[in-house]
Amino acid sequence: MGIISLIKPLKKYEDFVNRASTYENLLLRNKAIQIMTSAVNQQHFRKEEISSGYFYLGLLYSKTKEYKLASDRFHRCLELMKDENFRYNSNLKKAIEAFIKIGDKEKAMFWFNNLLERQSYDKKFKKLAKLKNNIE
């Protein structure tokens, strides 16, 4: 991605993600956070896209060690998708870890259990089971 991706108008969700990713790769995380914050506030994006945006924000805030902000974004992401099926992603453990790092064991356990139940349609969620000892 070159300079073109930084001047192209942001219309689709992918445009926001690509722009934020470019800034993140340039180690401009605050700029990436600005872009993704704008993305989650777009009214015309689908719920899955907004949720994905919150997840990306959670990852960005985790990288800057702002775990309270990260956990808030992860919670918003998961809350939006609470009643939806979605595929396992290895980064989901970072959400649980963010809840643990801020001392919110109740939220960590709630989402841990919610995600483990998803094994009924995607066996890969079982990979999160090893986090249980970190929560208790």
Coordinates of N, CA, C and O in Angstrom, one line a residue:
M1 N 0.8 -1.2 0.0 CA 0.0 0.0 0.0 C 0.9 1.2 0.0 O 1.7 1.4 0.8
G2 N 0.6 2.1 -0.9 CA 1.4 3.3 -1.0 C 0.6 4.5 -0.6 O -0.4 4.5 0.2
I3 N 1.0 5.6 -1.1 CA 0.4 6.9 -0.8 C -1.0 7.0 -1.3 O -1.8 7.7 -0.6
I4 N -1.3 6.3 -2.3 CA -2.7 6.3 -2.9 C -3.7 5.8 -1.8 O -4.7 6.4 -1.7
S5 N -3.3 4.8 -1.0 CA -4.3 4.3 0.0 C -4.5 5.4 1.1 O -5.4 5.3 1.9
L6 N -3.6 6.3 1.2 CA -3.7 7.3 2.3 C -4.5 8.6 1.8 O -4.9 9.4 2.6
I7 N -4.7 8.7 0.5 CA -5.5 9.8 0.0 C -6.8 9.5 -0.6 O -7.7 10.3 -0.8
K8 N -7.1 8.2 -0.8 CA -8.3 7.7 -1.4 C -9.4 8.0 -0.4 O -9.3 7.7 0.8
P9 N -10.6 8.4 -0.8 CA -11.7 8.7 0.1 C -12.1 7.4 0.8 O -12.1 6.3 0.2
L10 N -12.5 7.5 2.1 CA -13.0 6.3 2.8 C -14.5 6.2 2.7 O -15.3 7.0 3.1
K11 N -14.9 5.1 2.0 CA -16.3 4.8 1.8 C -16.7 3.5 2.4 O -17.6 3.4 3.2
K12 N -16.1 2.4 1.9 CA -16.4 1.1 2.4 C -15.6 0.8 3.7 O -14.6 1.4 3.9
Y13 N -16.1 -0.2 4.4 CA -15.5 -0.6 5.6 C -14.0 -1.0 5.3 O -13.1 -0.7 6.1
E14 N -13.8 -1.8 4.3 CA -12.4 -2.2 3.9 C -11.5 -1.0 3.7 O -10.3 -1.1 4.0
D15 N -12.0 0.1 3.2 CA -11.2 1.3 3.0 C -10.7 1.8 4.4 O -9.5 2.1 4.5
F16 N -11.5 1.8 5.4 CA -11.1 2.2 6.7 C -10.1 1.3 7.3 O -9.0 1.7 7.8
V17 N -10.3 -0.1 7.1 CA -9.4 -1.1 7.6 C -8.0 -0.9 6.9 O -7.0 -0.9 7.6
N18 N -8.0 -0.8 5.6 CA -6.8 -0.7 4.9 C -6.0 0.6 5.3 O -4.8 0.5 5.4
R19 N -6.7 1.7 5.5 CA -6.1 2.9 5.9 C -5.5 2.8 7.3 O -4.3 3.1 7.5
A20 N -6.3 2.2 8.2 CA -5.8 2.0 9.6 C -4.6 1.1 9.6 O -3.6 1.3 10.3
S21 N -4.7 0.0 8.8 CA -3.6 -0.9 8.7 C -2.3 -0.3 8.2 O -1.2 -0.5 8.7
T22 N -2.4 0.6 7.2 CA -1.3 1.3 6.7 C -0.6 2.2 7.7 O 0.6 2.1 7.9
Y23 N -1.5 2.9 8.5 CA -0.9 3.7 9.6 C -0.3 2.9 10.6 O 0.8 3.2 11.2
E24 N -0.9 1.8 11.0 CA -0.3 0.9 12.0 C 1.0 0.4 11.5 O 2.0 0.3 12.3
N25 N 1.1 0.0 10.3 CA 2.4 -0.5 9.7 C 3.5 0.6 9.7 O 4.7 0.3 9.8
L26 N 3.1 1.8 9.7 CA 4.0 3.0 9.8 C 4.2 3.4 11.2 O 4.9 4.4 11.5
L27 N 3.7 2.5 12.1 CA 3.9 2.8 13.6 C 3.1 4.0 14.0 O 3.5 4.7 15.0
L28 N 2.1 4.4 13.3 CA 1.3 5.5 13.7 C 0.0 5.0 14.3 O -1.1 5.2 13.7
R29 N 0.1 4.3 15.4 CA -1.1 3.7 16.0 C -2.2 4.6 16.4 O -3.4 4.3 16.2
N30 N -1.9 5.8 16.9 CA -2.9 6.8 17.2 C -3.7 7.2 16.0 O -4.9 7.4 16.1
K31 N -3.1 7.3 14.9 CA -3.8 7.6 13.6 C -4.7 6.5 13.2 O -5.8 6.7 12.8
A32 N -4.2 5.2 13.4 CA -5.0 4.0 13.1 C -6.2 4.0 14.0 O -7.3 3.7 13.5
I33 N -6.0 4.3 15.2 CA -7.1 4.3 16.2 C -8.2 5.4 15.7 O -9.4 5.1 15.8
Q34 N -7.7 6.6 15.3 CA -8.6 7.6 14.8 C -9.5 7.1 13.7 O -10.7 7.3 13.6
I35 N -8.8 6.4 12.7 CA -9.5 5.9 11.5 C -10.5 4.9 11.9 O -11.7 4.9 11.5
M36 N -10.2 3.9 12.8 CA -11.1 2.9 13.2 C -12.2 3.4 14.1 O -13.3 2.9 14.0
T37 N -11.9 4.4 14.8 CA -13.0 5.0 15.7 C -14.0 5.6 14.7 O -15.2 5.5 15.0
S38 N -13.6 6.3 13.7 CA -14.5 6.8 12.7 C -15.3 5.7 12.0 O -16.5 5.9 11.8
A39 N -14.6 4.6 11.7 CA -15.3 3.5 11.1 C -16.4 2.9 11.9 O -17.5 2.7 11.4
V40 N -16.2 2.7 13.2 CA -17.3 2.2 14.0 C -18.5 3.1 14.2 O -19.5 2.7 14.7
N41 N -18.3 4.4 13.9 CA -19.3 5.4 14.0 C -20.1 5.6 12.7 O -21.0 6.4 12.6
Q42 N -19.8 4.8 11.7 CA -20.5 4.9 10.4 C -21.8 4.2 10.5 O -21.8 3.0 10.8
Q43 N -22.9 4.9 10.2 CA -24.2 4.3 10.3 C -24.5 3.3 9.2 O -25.4 2.4 9.4
H44 N -23.9 3.4 8.1 CA -24.2 2.5 7.0 C -23.5 1.2 7.0 O -23.8 0.3 6.1
F45 N -22.6 0.9 7.9 CA -21.9 -0.3 7.9 C -22.7 -1.4 8.6 O -23.5 -1.1 9.5
R46 N -22.5 -2.6 8.2 CA -23.3 -3.8 8.8 C -22.7 -4.0 10.2 O -21.6 -3.6 10.6
K47 N -23.6 -4.7 11.0 CA -23.2 -5.0 12.4 C -21.9 -5.8 12.5 O -21.1 -5.5 13.4
E48 N -21.7 -6.7 11.6 CA -20.5 -7.5 11.6 C -19.2 -6.6 11.3 O -18.2 -6.8 11.9
E49 N -19.4 -5.6 10.5 CA -18.3 -4.7 10.2 C -18.0 -3.8 11.4 O -16.8 -3.6 11.8
I50 N -19.0 -3.3 12.0 CA -18.9 -2.5 13.3 C -18.2 -3.3 14.3 O -17.2 -2.8 15.0
S51 N -18.6 -4.5 14.5 CA -18.0 -5.4 15.5 C -16.6 -5.6 15.2 O -15.7 -5.6 16.1
S52 N -16.3 -5.9 14.0 CA -14.9 -6.1 13.5 C -14.0 -4.9 13.8 O -12.9 -5.0 14.2
G53 N -14.6 -3.7 13.6 CA -13.9 -2.5 13.9 C -13.6 -2.3 15.3 O -12.5 -1.9 15.7
Y54 N -14.6 -2.7 16.2 CA -14.3 -2.6 17.6 C -13.2 -3.6 18.0 O -12.4 -3.3 18.9
F55 N -13.2 -4.8 17.4 CA -12.2 -5.8 17.7 C -10.8 -5.2 17.3 O -9.9 -5.3 18.1
Y56 N -10.7 -4.6 16.1 CA -9.4 -4.1 15.7 C -9.0 -3.0 16.6 O -7.8 -2.9 17.0
L57 N -9.9 -2.1 17.1 CA -9.6 -1.1 18.1 C -9.1 -1.7 19.4 O -8.1 -1.3 20.0
G58 N -9.7 -2.8 19.8 CA -9.2 -3.5 21.0 C -7.8 -4.0 20.8 O -7.0 -3.9 21.7
L59 N -7.5 -4.5 19.6 CA -6.1 -5.0 19.4 C -5.1 -3.8 19.4 O -4.0 -3.9 19.9
L60 N -5.5 -2.7 18.8 CA -4.7 -1.5 18.7 C -4.4 -1.0 20.1 O -3.3 -0.7 20.5
Y61 N -5.5 -0.9 20.9 CA -5.3 -0.4 22.3 C -4.4 -1.4 23.1 O -3.7 -1.0 24.0
S62 N -4.6 -2.7 22.9 CA -3.7 -3.6 23.6 C -2.3 -3.4 23.3 O -1.4 -3.5 24.1
K63 N -2.0 -3.1 22.0 CA -0.6 -2.9 21.6 C 0.0 -1.7 22.2 O 1.2 -1.6 22.4
T64 N -0.9 -0.7 22.6 CA -0.4 0.5 23.2 C -0.5 0.4 24.8 O -0.3 1.3 25.5
K65 N -0.9 -0.9 25.2 CA -1.0 -1.2 26.6 C -2.0 -0.4 27.4 O -2.0 -0.1 28.6
E66 N -3.0 0.1 26.6 CA -4.2 0.8 27.2 C -5.3 -0.2 27.4 O -6.3 -0.3 26.6
Y67 N -5.1 -1.1 28.4 CA -6.0 -2.3 28.5 C -7.4 -1.9 28.9 O -8.3 -2.7 28.5
K68 N -7.7 -0.9 29.6 CA -9.0 -0.5 29.9 C -9.8 -0.1 28.6 O -10.9 -0.5 28.4
L69 N -9.1 0.7 27.8 CA -9.7 1.0 26.5 C -9.9 -0.2 25.6 O -10.9 -0.4 24.9
A70 N -8.9 -1.1 25.6 CA -8.9 -2.3 24.8 C -10.1 -3.2 25.3 O -10.9 -3.7 24.5
S71 N -10.2 -3.4 26.6 CA -11.3 -4.2 27.1 C -12.7 -3.7 26.8 O -13.6 -4.4 26.4
D72 N -12.8 -2.3 26.8 CA -14.1 -1.7 26.4 C -14.4 -2.0 25.0 O -15.6 -2.4 24.7
R73 N -13.5 -1.9 24.1 CA -13.7 -2.1 22.7 C -14.0 -3.6 22.4 O -14.9 -4.0 21.6
F74 N -13.2 -4.5 23.1 CA -13.5 -5.9 22.9 C -14.9 -6.3 23.4 O -15.6 -7.0 22.7
H75 N -15.3 -5.7 24.5 CA -16.6 -5.9 25.1 C -17.7 -5.5 24.1 O -18.7 -6.2 23.8
R76 N -17.5 -4.3 23.5 CA -18.5 -3.8 22.5 C -18.6 -4.7 21.3 O -19.7 -5.0 20.8
C77 N -17.4 -5.2 20.8 CA -17.4 -6.1 19.7 C -18.2 -7.4 20.0 O -19.1 -7.8 19.3
L78 N -17.9 -8.0 21.2 CA -18.5 -9.3 21.5 C -20.0 -9.1 21.8 O -20.8 -9.9 21.5
E79 N -20.3 -8.0 22.4 CA -21.8 -7.7 22.7 C -22.6 -7.6 21.4 O -23.7 -8.1 21.4
L80 N -22.0 -6.9 20.4 CA -22.7 -6.8 19.1 C -23.0 -8.2 18.5 O -24.0 -8.4 17.9
M81 N -22.0 -9.1 18.7 CA -22.1 -10.4 18.1 C -22.6 -11.5 19.0 O -22.5 -12.7 18.7
K82 N -23.1 -11.2 20.2 CA -23.4 -12.1 21.2 C -24.3 -13.2 20.7 O -24.2 -14.4 21.1
D83 N -25.3 -12.8 19.9 CA -26.3 -13.8 19.4 C -26.0 -14.3 18.0 O -26.9 -14.9 17.4
E84 N -24.9 -14.0 17.5 CA -24.5 -14.4 16.1 C -23.4 -15.4 16.1 O -22.6 -15.4 17.0
N85 N -23.4 -16.3 15.1 CA -22.3 -17.2 14.9 C -21.2 -16.5 14.2 O -21.4 -15.8 13.2
F86 N -20.0 -16.7 14.6 CA -18.8 -16.2 13.9 C -17.7 -17.2 14.1 O -17.7 -18.0 15.0
R87 N -16.7 -17.1 13.2 CA -15.6 -18.1 13.2 C -14.6 -17.8 14.3 O -14.4 -16.6 14.7
Y88 N -13.9 -18.8 14.7 CA -12.9 -18.6 15.7 C -11.7 -17.8 15.1 O -11.4 -17.9 13.9
N89 N -11.1 -17.0 16.0 CA -10.0 -16.2 15.6 C -9.0 -16.2 16.8 O -9.4 -16.0 17.9
S90 N -7.8 -16.6 16.5 CA -6.8 -16.7 17.6 C -6.6 -15.5 18.4 O -6.2 -15.5 19.6
N91 N -7.0 -14.3 17.9 CA -6.9 -13.1 18.6 C -7.9 -12.9 19.7 O -7.9 -12.0 20.5
L92 N -8.9 -13.8 19.7 CA -10.0 -13.7 20.8 C -9.3 -13.9 22.1 O -9.8 -13.3 23.1
K93 N -8.2 -14.6 22.2 CA -7.6 -14.8 23.6 C -7.1 -13.4 24.1 O -7.1 -13.2 25.3
K94 N -6.8 -12.5 23.2 CA -6.3 -11.2 23.6 C -7.4 -10.4 24.2 O -7.2 -9.5 25.1
A95 N -8.7 -10.6 23.8 CA -9.8 -10.0 24.5 C -9.9 -10.5 25.9 O -10.0 -9.6 26.8
I96 N -9.9 -11.8 26.1 CA -10.0 -12.3 27.5 C -8.8 -11.8 28.3 O -9.0 -11.4 29.5
E97 N -7.6 -11.8 27.7 CA -6.5 -11.3 28.5 C -6.6 -9.9 28.8 O -6.1 -9.5 29.9
A98 N -7.2 -9.0 28.0 CA -7.4 -7.6 28.3 C -8.3 -7.5 29.6 O -8.1 -6.7 30.4
F99 N -9.4 -8.3 29.6 CA -10.3 -8.3 30.8 C -9.5 -8.7 32.0 O -9.7 -8.0 33.1
I100 N -8.7 -9.7 31.9 CA -7.9 -10.1 33.1 C -6.9 -9.0 33.5 O -6.8 -8.8 34.7
K101 N -6.3 -8.4 32.6 CA -5.3 -7.4 32.9 C -5.8 -6.2 33.7 O -5.1 -5.6 34.5
I102 N -7.1 -5.9 33.4 CA -7.7 -4.8 34.2 C -8.4 -5.3 35.4 O -9.1 -4.5 36.1
G103 N -8.4 -6.6 35.7 CA -8.9 -7.1 36.9 C -10.4 -7.4 36.8 O -11.1 -7.6 37.8
D104 N -11.0 -7.4 35.6 CA -12.4 -7.6 35.5 C -12.6 -9.1 35.2 O -12.9 -9.6 34.1
K105 N -12.5 -9.9 36.3 CA -12.6 -11.4 36.1 C -14.1 -11.8 35.8 O -14.3 -12.8 35.1
E106 N -15.0 -11.0 36.2 CA -16.4 -11.3 35.9 C -16.7 -11.3 34.4 O -17.2 -12.2 33.8
K107 N -16.2 -10.2 33.8 CA -16.4 -10.1 32.3 C -15.5 -11.1 31.6 O -15.9 -11.7 30.6
A108 N -14.3 -11.4 32.1 CA -13.4 -12.4 31.5 C -14.1 -13.7 31.5 O -14.1 -14.4 30.5
M109 N -14.7 -14.1 32.6 CA -15.3 -15.4 32.8 C -16.6 -15.5 31.9 O -16.9 -16.5 31.2
F110 N -17.4 -14.4 31.9 CA -18.6 -14.4 31.0 C -18.3 -14.6 29.6 O -18.8 -15.5 28.9
W111 N -17.3 -13.9 29.0 CA -17.0 -14.0 27.6 C -16.2 -15.3 27.4 O -16.4 -15.9 26.3
F112 N -15.4 -15.7 28.3 CA -14.7 -17.0 28.2 C -15.8 -18.1 28.0 O -15.7 -18.9 27.1
N113 N -16.8 -18.2 28.9 CA -17.8 -19.2 28.8 C -18.6 -19.0 27.5 O -19.0 -20.0 26.8
N114 N -19.0 -17.8 27.1 CA -19.7 -17.6 25.9 C -19.0 -18.1 24.7 O -19.5 -18.7 23.8
L115 N -17.7 -17.8 24.6 CA -16.9 -18.2 23.5 C -16.7 -19.7 23.5 O -16.7 -20.4 22.4
L116 N -16.5 -20.3 24.6 CA -16.3 -21.8 24.7 C -17.6 -22.5 24.2 O -17.5 -23.6 23.6
E117 N -18.8 -22.0 24.5 CA -20.0 -22.6 24.0 C -20.1 -22.6 22.5 O -20.8 -23.4 22.0
R118 N -19.3 -21.8 21.9 CA -19.4 -21.7 20.4 C -18.7 -22.9 19.7 O -18.7 -23.1 18.5
Q119 N -18.1 -23.8 20.5 CA -17.6 -25.1 20.0 C -18.6 -25.9 19.3 O -18.3 -26.7 18.5
S120 N -19.9 -25.6 19.6 CA -21.0 -26.4 19.0 C -21.0 -26.2 17.5 O -21.5 -27.1 16.8
Y121 N -20.5 -25.1 17.0 CA -20.4 -24.9 15.5 C -19.0 -24.7 15.0 O -18.8 -24.7 13.8
D122 N -18.0 -24.5 15.9 CA -16.7 -24.3 15.5 C -15.7 -24.9 16.6 O -15.5 -24.2 17.6
K123 N -15.2 -26.1 16.3 CA -14.4 -26.8 17.4 C -13.1 -26.0 17.8 O -12.6 -26.2 18.8
K124 N -12.7 -25.0 16.9 CA -11.5 -24.3 17.2 C -11.6 -23.4 18.5 O -10.6 -23.1 19.1
F125 N -12.9 -23.1 18.9 CA -13.1 -22.3 20.1 C -12.5 -23.0 21.3 O -12.2 -22.4 22.4
K126 N -12.3 -24.3 21.3 CA -11.8 -25.1 22.4 C -10.4 -24.7 22.7 O -9.9 -24.8 23.9
K127 N -9.7 -24.0 21.8 CA -8.3 -23.6 22.0 C -8.3 -22.5 23.2 O -7.2 -22.3 23.8
L128 N -9.4 -21.9 23.4 CA -9.5 -20.9 24.5 C -9.5 -21.5 25.9 O -9.3 -20.8 26.9
A129 N -9.8 -22.8 26.0 CA -9.9 -23.5 27.3 C -8.7 -23.3 28.2 O -8.9 -23.2 29.4
K130 N -7.5 -23.2 27.6 CA -6.3 -23.1 28.4 C -6.2 -21.7 29.1 O -5.4 -21.6 30.0
L131 N -7.1 -20.8 28.8 CA -7.1 -19.5 29.5 C -7.8 -19.6 30.9 O -7.7 -18.6 31.7
K132 N -8.5 -20.6 31.1 CA -9.4 -20.7 32.3 C -8.5 -20.5 33.6 O -9.0 -19.8 34.5
N133 N -7.3 -21.1 33.7 CA -6.5 -20.9 34.9 C -6.1 -19.5 35.1 O -5.9 -19.1 36.2
N134 N -6.0 -18.7 34.0 CA -5.6 -17.3 34.1 C -6.7 -16.5 34.7 O -6.5 -15.4 35.3
I135 N -8.0 -16.9 34.5 CA -9.1 -16.1 35.0 C -9.4 -16.4 36.5 O -9.7 -15.5 37.2
E136 N -9.2 -17.6 36.9 CA -9.6 -18.0 38.3 C -8.7 -17.5 39.3 O -7.7 -17.1 39.2

